[in-house]
mmCIF file of N, CA, C and O in Angstrom:
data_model
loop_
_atom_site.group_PDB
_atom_site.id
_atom_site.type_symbol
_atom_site.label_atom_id
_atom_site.label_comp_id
_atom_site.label_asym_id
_atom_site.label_seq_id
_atom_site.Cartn_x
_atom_site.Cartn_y
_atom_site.Cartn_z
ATOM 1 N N UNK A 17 19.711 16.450 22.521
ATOM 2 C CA UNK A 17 20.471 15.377 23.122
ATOM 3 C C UNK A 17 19.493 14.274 23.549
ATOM 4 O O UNK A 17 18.602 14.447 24.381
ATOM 5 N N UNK A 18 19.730 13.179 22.935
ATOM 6 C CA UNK A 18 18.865 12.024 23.275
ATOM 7 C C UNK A 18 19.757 11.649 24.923
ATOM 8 O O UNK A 18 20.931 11.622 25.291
ATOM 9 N N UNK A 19 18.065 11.348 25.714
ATOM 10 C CA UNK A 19 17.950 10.872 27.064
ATOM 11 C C UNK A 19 18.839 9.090 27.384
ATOM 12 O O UNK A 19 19.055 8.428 26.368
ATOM 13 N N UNK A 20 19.083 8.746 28.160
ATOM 14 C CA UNK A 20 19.823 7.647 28.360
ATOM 15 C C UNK A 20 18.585 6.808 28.464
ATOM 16 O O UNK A 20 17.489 7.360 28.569
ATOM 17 N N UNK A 21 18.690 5.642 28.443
ATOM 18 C CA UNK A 21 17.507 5.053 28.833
ATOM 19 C C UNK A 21 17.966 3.447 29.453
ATOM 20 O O UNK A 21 19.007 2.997 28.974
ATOM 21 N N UNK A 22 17.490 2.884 30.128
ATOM 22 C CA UNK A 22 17.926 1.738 31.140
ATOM 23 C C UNK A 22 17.632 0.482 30.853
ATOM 24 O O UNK A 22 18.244 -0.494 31.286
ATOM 25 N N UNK A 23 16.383 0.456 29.878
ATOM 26 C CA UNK A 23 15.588 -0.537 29.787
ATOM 27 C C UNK A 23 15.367 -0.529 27.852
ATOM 28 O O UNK A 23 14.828 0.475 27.386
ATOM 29 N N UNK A 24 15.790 -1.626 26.896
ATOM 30 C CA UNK A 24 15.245 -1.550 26.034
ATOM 31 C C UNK A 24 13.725 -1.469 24.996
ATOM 32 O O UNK A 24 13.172 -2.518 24.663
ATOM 33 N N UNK A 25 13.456 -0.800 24.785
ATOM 34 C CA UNK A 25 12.232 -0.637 24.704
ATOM 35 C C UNK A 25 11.982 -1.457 23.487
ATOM 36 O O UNK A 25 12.526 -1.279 22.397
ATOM 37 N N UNK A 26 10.603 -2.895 23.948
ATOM 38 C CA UNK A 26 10.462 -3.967 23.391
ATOM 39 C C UNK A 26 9.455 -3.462 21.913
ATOM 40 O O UNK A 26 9.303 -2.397 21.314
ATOM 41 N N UNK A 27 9.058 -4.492 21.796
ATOM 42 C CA UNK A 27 8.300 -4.289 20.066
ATOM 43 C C UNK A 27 7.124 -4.418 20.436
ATOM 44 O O UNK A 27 6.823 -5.512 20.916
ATOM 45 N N UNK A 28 6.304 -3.592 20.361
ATOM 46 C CA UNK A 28 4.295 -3.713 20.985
ATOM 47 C C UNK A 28 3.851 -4.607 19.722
ATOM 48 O O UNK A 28 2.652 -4.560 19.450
ATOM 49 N N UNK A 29 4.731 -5.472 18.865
ATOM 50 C CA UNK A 29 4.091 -6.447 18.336
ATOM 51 C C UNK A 29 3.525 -7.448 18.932
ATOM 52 O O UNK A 29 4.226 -7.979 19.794
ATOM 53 N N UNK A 30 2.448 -7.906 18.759
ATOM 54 C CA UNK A 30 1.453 -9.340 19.422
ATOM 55 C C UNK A 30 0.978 -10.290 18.591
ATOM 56 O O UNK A 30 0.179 -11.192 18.842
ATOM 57 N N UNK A 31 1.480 -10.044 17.669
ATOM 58 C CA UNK A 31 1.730 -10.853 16.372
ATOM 59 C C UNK A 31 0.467 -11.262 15.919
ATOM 60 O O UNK A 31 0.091 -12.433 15.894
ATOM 61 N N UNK A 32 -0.488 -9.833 15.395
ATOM 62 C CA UNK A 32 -1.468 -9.920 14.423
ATOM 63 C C UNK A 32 -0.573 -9.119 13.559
ATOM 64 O O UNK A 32 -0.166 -7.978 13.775
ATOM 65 N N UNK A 33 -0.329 -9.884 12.550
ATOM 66 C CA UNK A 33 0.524 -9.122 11.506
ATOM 67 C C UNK A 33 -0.298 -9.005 9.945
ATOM 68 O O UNK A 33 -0.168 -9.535 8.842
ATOM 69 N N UNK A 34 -1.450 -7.707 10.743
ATOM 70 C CA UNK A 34 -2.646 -7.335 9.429
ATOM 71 C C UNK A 34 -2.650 -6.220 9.337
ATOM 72 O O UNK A 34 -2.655 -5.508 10.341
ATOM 73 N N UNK A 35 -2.649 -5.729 8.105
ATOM 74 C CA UNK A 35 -2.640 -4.236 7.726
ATOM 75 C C UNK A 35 -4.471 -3.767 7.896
ATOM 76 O O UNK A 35 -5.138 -4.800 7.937
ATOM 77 N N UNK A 36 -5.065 -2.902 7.964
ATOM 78 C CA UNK A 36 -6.123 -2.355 7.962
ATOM 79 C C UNK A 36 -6.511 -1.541 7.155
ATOM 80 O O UNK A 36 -5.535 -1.198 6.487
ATOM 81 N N UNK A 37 -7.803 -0.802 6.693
ATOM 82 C CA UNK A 37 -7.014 -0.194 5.037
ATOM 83 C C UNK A 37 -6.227 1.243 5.706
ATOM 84 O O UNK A 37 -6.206 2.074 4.797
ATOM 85 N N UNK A 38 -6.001 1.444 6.149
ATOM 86 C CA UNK A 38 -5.569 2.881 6.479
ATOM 87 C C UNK A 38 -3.935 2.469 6.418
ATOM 88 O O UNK A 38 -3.180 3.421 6.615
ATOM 89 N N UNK A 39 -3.516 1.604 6.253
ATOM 90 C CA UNK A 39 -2.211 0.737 6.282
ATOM 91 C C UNK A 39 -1.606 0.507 7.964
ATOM 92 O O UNK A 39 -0.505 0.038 8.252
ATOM 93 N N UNK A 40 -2.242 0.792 8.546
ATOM 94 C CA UNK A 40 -1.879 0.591 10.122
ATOM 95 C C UNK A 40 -1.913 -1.079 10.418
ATOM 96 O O UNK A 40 -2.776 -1.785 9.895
ATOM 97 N N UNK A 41 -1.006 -1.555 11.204
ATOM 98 C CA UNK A 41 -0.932 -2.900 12.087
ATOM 99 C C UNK A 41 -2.229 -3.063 12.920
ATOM 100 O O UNK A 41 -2.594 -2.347 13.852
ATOM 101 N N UNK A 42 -2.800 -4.055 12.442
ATOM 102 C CA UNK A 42 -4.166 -4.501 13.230
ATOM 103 C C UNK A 42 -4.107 -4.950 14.761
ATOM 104 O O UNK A 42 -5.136 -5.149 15.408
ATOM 105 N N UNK A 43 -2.867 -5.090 15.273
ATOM 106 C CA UNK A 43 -2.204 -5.943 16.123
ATOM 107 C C UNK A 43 -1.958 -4.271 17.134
ATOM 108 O O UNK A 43 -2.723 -3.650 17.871
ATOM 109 N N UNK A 44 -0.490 -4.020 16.681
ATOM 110 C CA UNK A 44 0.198 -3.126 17.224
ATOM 111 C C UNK A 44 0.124 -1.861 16.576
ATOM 112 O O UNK A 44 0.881 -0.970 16.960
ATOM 113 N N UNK A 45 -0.732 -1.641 15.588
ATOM 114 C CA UNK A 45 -0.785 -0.233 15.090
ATOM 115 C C UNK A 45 -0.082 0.673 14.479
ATOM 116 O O UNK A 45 -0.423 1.805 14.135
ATOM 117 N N UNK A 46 1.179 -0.008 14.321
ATOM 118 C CA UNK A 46 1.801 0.606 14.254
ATOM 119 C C UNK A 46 1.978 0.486 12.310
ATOM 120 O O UNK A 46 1.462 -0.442 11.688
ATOM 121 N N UNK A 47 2.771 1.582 11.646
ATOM 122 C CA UNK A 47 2.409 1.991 10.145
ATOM 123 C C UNK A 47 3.318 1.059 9.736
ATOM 124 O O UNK A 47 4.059 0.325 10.391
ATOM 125 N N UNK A 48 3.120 1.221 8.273
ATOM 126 C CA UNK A 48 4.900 -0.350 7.475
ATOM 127 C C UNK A 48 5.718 0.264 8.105
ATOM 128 O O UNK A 48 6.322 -0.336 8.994
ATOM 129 N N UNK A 49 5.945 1.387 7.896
ATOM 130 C CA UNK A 49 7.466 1.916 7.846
ATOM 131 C C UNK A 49 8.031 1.566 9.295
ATOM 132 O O UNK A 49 8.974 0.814 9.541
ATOM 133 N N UNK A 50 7.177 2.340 10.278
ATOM 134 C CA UNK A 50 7.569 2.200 11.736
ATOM 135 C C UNK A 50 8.084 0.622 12.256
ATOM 136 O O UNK A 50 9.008 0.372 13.030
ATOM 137 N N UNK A 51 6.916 -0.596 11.372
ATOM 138 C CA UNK A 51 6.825 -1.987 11.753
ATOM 139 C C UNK A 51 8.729 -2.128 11.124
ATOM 140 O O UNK A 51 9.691 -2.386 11.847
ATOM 141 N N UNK A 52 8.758 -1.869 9.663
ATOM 142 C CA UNK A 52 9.874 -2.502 8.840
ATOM 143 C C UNK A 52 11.128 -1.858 9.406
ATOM 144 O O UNK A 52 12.019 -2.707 9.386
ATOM 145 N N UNK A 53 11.726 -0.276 10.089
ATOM 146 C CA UNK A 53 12.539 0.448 10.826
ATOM 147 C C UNK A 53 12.364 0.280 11.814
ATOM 148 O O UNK A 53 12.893 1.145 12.511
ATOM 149 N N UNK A 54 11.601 -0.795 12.601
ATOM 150 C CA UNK A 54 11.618 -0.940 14.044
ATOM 151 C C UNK A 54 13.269 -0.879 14.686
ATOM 152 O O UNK A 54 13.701 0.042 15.380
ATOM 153 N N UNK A 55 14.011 -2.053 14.277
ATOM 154 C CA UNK A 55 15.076 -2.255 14.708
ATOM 155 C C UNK A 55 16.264 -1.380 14.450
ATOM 156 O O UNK A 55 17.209 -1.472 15.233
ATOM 157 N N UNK A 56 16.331 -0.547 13.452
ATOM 158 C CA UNK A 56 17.153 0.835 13.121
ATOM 159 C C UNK A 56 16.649 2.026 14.083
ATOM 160 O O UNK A 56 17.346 3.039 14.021
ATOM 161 N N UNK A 57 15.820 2.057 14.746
ATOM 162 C CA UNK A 57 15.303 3.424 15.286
ATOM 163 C C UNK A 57 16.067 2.934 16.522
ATOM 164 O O UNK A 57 16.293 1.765 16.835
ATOM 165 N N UNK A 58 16.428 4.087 17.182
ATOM 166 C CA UNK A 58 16.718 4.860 18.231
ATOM 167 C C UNK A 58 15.849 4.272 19.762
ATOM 168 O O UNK A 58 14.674 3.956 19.572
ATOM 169 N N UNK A 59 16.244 4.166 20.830
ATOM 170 C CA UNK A 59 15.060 4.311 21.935
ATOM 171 C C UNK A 59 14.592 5.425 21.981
ATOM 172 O O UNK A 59 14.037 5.456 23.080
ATOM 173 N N UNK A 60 14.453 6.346 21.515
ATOM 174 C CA UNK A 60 14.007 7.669 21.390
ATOM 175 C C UNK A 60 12.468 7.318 20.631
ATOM 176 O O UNK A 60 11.280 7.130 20.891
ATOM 177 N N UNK A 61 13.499 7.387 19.448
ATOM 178 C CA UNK A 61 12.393 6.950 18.441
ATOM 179 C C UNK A 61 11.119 5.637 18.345
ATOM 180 O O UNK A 61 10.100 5.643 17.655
ATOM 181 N N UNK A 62 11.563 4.682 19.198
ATOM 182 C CA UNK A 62 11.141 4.126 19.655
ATOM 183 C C UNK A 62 9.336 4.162 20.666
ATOM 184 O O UNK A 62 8.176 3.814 20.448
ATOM 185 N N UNK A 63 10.029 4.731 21.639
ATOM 186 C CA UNK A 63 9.049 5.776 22.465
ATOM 187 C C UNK A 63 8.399 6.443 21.828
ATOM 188 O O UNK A 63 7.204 6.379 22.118
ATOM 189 N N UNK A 64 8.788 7.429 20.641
ATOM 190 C CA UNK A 64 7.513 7.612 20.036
ATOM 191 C C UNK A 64 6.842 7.177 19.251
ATOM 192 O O UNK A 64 5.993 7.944 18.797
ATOM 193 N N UNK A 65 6.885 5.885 18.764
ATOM 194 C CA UNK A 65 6.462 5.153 17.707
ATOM 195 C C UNK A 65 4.753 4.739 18.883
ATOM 196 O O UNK A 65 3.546 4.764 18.641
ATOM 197 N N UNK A 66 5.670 4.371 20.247
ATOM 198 C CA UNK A 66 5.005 3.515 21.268
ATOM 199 C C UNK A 66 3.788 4.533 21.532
ATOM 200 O O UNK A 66 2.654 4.067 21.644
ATOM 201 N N UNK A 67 4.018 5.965 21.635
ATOM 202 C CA UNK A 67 2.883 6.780 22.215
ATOM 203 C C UNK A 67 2.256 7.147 20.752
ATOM 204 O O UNK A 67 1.032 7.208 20.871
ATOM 205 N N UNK A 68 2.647 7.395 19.498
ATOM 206 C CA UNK A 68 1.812 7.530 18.590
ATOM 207 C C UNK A 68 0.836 6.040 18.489
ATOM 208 O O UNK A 68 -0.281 6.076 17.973
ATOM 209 N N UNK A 69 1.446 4.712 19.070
ATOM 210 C CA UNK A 69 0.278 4.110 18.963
ATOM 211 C C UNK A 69 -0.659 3.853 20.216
ATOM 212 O O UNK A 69 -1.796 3.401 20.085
ATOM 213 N N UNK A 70 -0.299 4.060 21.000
ATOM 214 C CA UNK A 70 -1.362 4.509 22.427
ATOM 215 C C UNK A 70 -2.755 5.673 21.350
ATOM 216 O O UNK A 70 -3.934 5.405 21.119
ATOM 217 N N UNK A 71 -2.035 6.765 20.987
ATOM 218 C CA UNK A 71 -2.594 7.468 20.356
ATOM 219 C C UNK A 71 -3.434 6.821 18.974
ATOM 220 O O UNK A 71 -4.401 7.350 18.425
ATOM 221 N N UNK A 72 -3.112 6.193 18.788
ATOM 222 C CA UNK A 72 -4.267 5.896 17.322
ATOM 223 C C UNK A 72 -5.394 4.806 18.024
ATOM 224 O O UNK A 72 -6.579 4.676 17.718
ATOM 225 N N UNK A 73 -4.443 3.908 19.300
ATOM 226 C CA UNK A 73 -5.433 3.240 20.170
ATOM 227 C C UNK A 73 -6.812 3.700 20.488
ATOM 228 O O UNK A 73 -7.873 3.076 20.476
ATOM 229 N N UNK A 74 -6.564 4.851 20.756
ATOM 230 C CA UNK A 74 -7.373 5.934 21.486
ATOM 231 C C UNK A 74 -8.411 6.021 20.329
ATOM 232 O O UNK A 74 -9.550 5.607 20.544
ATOM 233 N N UNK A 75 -8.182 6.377 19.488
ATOM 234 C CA UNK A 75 -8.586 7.179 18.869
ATOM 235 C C UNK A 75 -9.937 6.014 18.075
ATOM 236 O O UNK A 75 -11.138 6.137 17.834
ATOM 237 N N UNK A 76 -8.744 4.752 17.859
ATOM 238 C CA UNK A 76 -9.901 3.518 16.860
ATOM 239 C C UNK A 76 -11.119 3.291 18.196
ATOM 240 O O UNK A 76 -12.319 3.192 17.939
ATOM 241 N N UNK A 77 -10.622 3.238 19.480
ATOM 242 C CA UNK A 77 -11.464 3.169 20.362
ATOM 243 C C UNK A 77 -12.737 3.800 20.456
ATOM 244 O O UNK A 77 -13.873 3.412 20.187
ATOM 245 N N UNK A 78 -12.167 5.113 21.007
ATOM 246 C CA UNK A 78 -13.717 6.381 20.015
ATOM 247 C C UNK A 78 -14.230 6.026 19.075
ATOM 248 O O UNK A 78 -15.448 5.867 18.991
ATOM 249 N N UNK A 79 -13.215 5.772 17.935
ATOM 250 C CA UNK A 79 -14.596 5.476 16.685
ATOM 251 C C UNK A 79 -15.831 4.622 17.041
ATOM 252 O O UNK A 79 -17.018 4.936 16.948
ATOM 253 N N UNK A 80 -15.212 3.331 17.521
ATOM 254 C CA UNK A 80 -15.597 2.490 17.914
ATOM 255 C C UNK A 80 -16.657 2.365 18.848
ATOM 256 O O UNK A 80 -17.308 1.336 19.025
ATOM 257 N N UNK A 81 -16.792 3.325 19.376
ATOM 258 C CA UNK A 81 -17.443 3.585 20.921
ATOM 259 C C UNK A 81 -18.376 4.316 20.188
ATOM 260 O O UNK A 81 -19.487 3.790 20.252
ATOM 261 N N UNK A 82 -18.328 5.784 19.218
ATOM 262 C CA UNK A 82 -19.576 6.436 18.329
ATOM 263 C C UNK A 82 -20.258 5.581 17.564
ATOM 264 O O UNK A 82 -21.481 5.716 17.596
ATOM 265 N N UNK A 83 -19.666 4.444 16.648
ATOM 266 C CA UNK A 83 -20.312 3.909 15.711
ATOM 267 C C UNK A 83 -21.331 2.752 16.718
ATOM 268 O O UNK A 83 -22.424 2.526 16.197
ATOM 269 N N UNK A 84 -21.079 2.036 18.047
ATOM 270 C CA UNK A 84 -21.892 1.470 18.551
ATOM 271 C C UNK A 84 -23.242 2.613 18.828
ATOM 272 O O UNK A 84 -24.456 2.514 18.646
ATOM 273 N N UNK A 85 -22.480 3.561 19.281
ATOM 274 C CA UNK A 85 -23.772 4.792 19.531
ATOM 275 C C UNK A 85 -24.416 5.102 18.810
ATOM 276 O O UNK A 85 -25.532 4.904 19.290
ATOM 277 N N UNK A 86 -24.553 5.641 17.539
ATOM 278 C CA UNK A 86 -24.725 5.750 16.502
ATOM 279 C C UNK A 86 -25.346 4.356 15.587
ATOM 280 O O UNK A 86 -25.454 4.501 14.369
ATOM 281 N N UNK A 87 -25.631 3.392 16.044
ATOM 282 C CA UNK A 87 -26.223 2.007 15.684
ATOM 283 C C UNK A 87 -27.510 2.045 16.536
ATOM 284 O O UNK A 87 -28.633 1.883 16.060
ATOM 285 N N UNK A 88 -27.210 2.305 18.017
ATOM 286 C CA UNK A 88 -28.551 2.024 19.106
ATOM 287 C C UNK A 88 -29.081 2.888 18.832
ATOM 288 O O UNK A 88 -30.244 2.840 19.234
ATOM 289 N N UNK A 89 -28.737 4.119 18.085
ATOM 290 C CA UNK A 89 -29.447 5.320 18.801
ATOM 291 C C UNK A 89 -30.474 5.072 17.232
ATOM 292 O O UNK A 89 -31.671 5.341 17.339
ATOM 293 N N UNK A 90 -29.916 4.534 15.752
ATOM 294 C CA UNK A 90 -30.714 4.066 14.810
ATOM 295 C C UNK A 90 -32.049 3.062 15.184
ATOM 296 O O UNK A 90 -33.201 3.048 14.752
ATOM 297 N N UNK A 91 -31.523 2.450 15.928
ATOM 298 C CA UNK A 91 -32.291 1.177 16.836
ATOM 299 C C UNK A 91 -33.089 2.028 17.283
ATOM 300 O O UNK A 91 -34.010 2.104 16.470
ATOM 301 N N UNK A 92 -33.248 2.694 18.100
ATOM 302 C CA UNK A 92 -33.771 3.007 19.187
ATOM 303 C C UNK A 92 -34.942 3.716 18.202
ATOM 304 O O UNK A 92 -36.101 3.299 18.211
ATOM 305 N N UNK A 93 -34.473 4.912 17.295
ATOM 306 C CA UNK A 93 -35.603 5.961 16.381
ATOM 307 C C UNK A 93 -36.334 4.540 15.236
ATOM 308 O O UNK A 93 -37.338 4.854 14.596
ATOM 309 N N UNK A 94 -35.799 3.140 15.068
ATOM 310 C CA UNK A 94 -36.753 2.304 14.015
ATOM 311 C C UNK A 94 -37.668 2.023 14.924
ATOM 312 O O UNK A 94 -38.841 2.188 14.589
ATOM 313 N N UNK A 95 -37.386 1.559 16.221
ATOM 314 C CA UNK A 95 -38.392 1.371 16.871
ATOM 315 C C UNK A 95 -39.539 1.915 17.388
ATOM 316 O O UNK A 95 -40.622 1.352 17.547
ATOM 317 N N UNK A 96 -39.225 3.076 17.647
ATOM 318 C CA UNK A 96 -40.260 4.217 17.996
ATOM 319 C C UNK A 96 -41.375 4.512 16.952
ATOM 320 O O UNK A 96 -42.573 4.612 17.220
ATOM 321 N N UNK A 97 -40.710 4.660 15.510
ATOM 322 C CA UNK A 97 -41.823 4.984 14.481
ATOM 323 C C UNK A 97 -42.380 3.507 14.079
ATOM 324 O O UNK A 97 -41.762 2.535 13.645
ATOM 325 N N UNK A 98 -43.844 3.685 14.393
ATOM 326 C CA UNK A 98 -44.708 2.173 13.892
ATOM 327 C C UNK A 98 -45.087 2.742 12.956
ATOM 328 O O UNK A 98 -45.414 3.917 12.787
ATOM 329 N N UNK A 99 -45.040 1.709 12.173
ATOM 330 C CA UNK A 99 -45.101 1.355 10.899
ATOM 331 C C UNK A 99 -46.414 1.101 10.418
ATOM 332 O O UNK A 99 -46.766 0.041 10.937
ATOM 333 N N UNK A 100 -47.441 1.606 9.582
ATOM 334 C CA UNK A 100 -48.990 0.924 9.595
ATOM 335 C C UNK A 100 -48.739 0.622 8.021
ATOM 336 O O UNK A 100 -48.471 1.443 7.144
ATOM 337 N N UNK A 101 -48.853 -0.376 7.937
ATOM 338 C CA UNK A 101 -48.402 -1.266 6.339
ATOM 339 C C UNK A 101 -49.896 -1.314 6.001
ATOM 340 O O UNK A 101 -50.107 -1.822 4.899
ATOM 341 N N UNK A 102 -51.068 -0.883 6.719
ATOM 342 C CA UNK A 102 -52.356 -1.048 6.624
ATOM 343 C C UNK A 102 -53.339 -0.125 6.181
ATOM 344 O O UNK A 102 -54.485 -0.449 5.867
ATOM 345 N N UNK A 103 -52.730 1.405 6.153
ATOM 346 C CA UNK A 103 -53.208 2.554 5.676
ATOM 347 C C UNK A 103 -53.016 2.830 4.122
ATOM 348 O O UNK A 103 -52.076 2.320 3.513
ATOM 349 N N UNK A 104 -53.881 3.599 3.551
ATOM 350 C CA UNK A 104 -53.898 3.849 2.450
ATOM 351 C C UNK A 104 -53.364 5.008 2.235
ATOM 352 O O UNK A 104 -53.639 5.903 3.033
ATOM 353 N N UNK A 105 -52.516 5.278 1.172
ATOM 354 C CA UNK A 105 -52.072 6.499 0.767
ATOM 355 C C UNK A 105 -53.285 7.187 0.259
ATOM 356 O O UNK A 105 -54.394 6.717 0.001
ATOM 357 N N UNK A 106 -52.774 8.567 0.159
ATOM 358 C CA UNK A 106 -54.048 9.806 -0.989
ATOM 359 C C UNK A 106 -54.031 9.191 -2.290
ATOM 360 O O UNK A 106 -55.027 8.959 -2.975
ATOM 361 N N UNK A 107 -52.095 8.788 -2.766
ATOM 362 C CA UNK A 107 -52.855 8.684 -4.322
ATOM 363 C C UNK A 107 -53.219 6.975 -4.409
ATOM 364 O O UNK A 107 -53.480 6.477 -5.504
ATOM 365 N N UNK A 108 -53.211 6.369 -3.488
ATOM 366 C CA UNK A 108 -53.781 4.826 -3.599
ATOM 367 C C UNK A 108 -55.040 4.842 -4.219
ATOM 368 O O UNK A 108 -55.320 4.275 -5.275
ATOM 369 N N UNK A 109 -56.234 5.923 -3.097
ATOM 370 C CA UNK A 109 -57.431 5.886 -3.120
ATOM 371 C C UNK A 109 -57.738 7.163 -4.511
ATOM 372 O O UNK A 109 -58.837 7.497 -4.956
ATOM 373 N N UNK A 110 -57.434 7.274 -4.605
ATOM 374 C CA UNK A 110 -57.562 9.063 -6.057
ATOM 375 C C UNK A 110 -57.367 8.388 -7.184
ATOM 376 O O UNK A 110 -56.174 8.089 -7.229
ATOM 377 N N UNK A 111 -57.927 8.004 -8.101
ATOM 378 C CA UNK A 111 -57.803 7.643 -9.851
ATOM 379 C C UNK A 111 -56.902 9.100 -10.367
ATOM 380 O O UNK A 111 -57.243 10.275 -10.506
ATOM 381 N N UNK A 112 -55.472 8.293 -10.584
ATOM 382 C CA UNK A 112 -55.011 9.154 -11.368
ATOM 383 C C UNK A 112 -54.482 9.381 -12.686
ATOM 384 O O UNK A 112 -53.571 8.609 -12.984
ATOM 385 N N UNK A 113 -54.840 10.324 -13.654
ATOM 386 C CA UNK A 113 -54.738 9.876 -14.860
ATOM 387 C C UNK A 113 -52.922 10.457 -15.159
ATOM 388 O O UNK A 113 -52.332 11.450 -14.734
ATOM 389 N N UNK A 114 -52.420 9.220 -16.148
ATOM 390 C CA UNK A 114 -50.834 9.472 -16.016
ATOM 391 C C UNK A 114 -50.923 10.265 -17.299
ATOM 392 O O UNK A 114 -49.966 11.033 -17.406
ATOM 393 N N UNK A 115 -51.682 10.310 -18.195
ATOM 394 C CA UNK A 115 -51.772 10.729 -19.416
ATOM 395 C C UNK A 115 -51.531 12.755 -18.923
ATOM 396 O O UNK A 115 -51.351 13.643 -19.756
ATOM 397 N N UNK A 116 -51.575 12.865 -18.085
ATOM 398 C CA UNK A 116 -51.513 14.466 -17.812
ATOM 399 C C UNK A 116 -50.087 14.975 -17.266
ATOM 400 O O UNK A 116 -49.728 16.143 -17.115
ATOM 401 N N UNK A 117 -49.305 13.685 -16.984
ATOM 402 C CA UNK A 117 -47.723 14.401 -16.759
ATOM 403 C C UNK A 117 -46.606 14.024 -17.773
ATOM 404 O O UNK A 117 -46.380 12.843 -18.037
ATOM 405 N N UNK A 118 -46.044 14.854 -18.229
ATOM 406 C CA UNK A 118 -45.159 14.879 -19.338
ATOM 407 C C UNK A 118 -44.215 14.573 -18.940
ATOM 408 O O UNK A 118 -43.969 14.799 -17.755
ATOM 409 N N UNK A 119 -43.236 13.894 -19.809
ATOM 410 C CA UNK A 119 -41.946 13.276 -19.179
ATOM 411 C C UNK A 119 -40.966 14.615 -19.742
ATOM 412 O O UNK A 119 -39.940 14.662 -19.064
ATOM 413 N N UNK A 120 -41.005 15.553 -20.648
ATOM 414 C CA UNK A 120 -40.098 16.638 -21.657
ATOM 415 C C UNK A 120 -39.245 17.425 -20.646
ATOM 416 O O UNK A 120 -38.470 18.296 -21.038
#
């Protein structure tokens, strides 16, 4: 039995009307289908359209929040290893003859 409800539950559109590749609303998150059946669904249905996109909110957020982490923390290990562009390798300094490795 669907709940009564008091208040119509509005459209979390904000009118970025961009798909992302995952086909989600760049705006409101919400999928085609949910965006194009907005107005046929239910306040029921509704509500959950609203918390599945709280939920993907969440979720692009995290990504979002690892991939900055996951950038500094790259940052952080280029910086640490110095680089000596000034040293010589073994086989720099070693005459090596190529005539002794076979390509077969």
């Amino acid at each position: 039995m669907e709940q009564l409800s008091f208040f119509a539950v509005p459209s979390p559109c904000i009118g970025v009307c961009q798909s992302d590749s995952r086909g989600y609303c760049m705006g409101c998150l919400r999928s085609r289908d949910e965006r194009f059946n907005w107005m046929s669904y239910s306040e029921l249905q509704k509500q959950d359209v609203i918390r599945l996109c709280s939920q993907r909110k969440r979720r692009r957020q995290y990504a979002i929040h690892k991939a900055k982490q996951l950038e500094l923390q790259t940052q952080q290990t280029s910086q640490a290893l110095p680089l000596d562009f000034e040293a010589k390798t073994t086989l720099e300094n070693e005459d090596v003859d190529l005539t002794d490795f076979s390509l077969d």
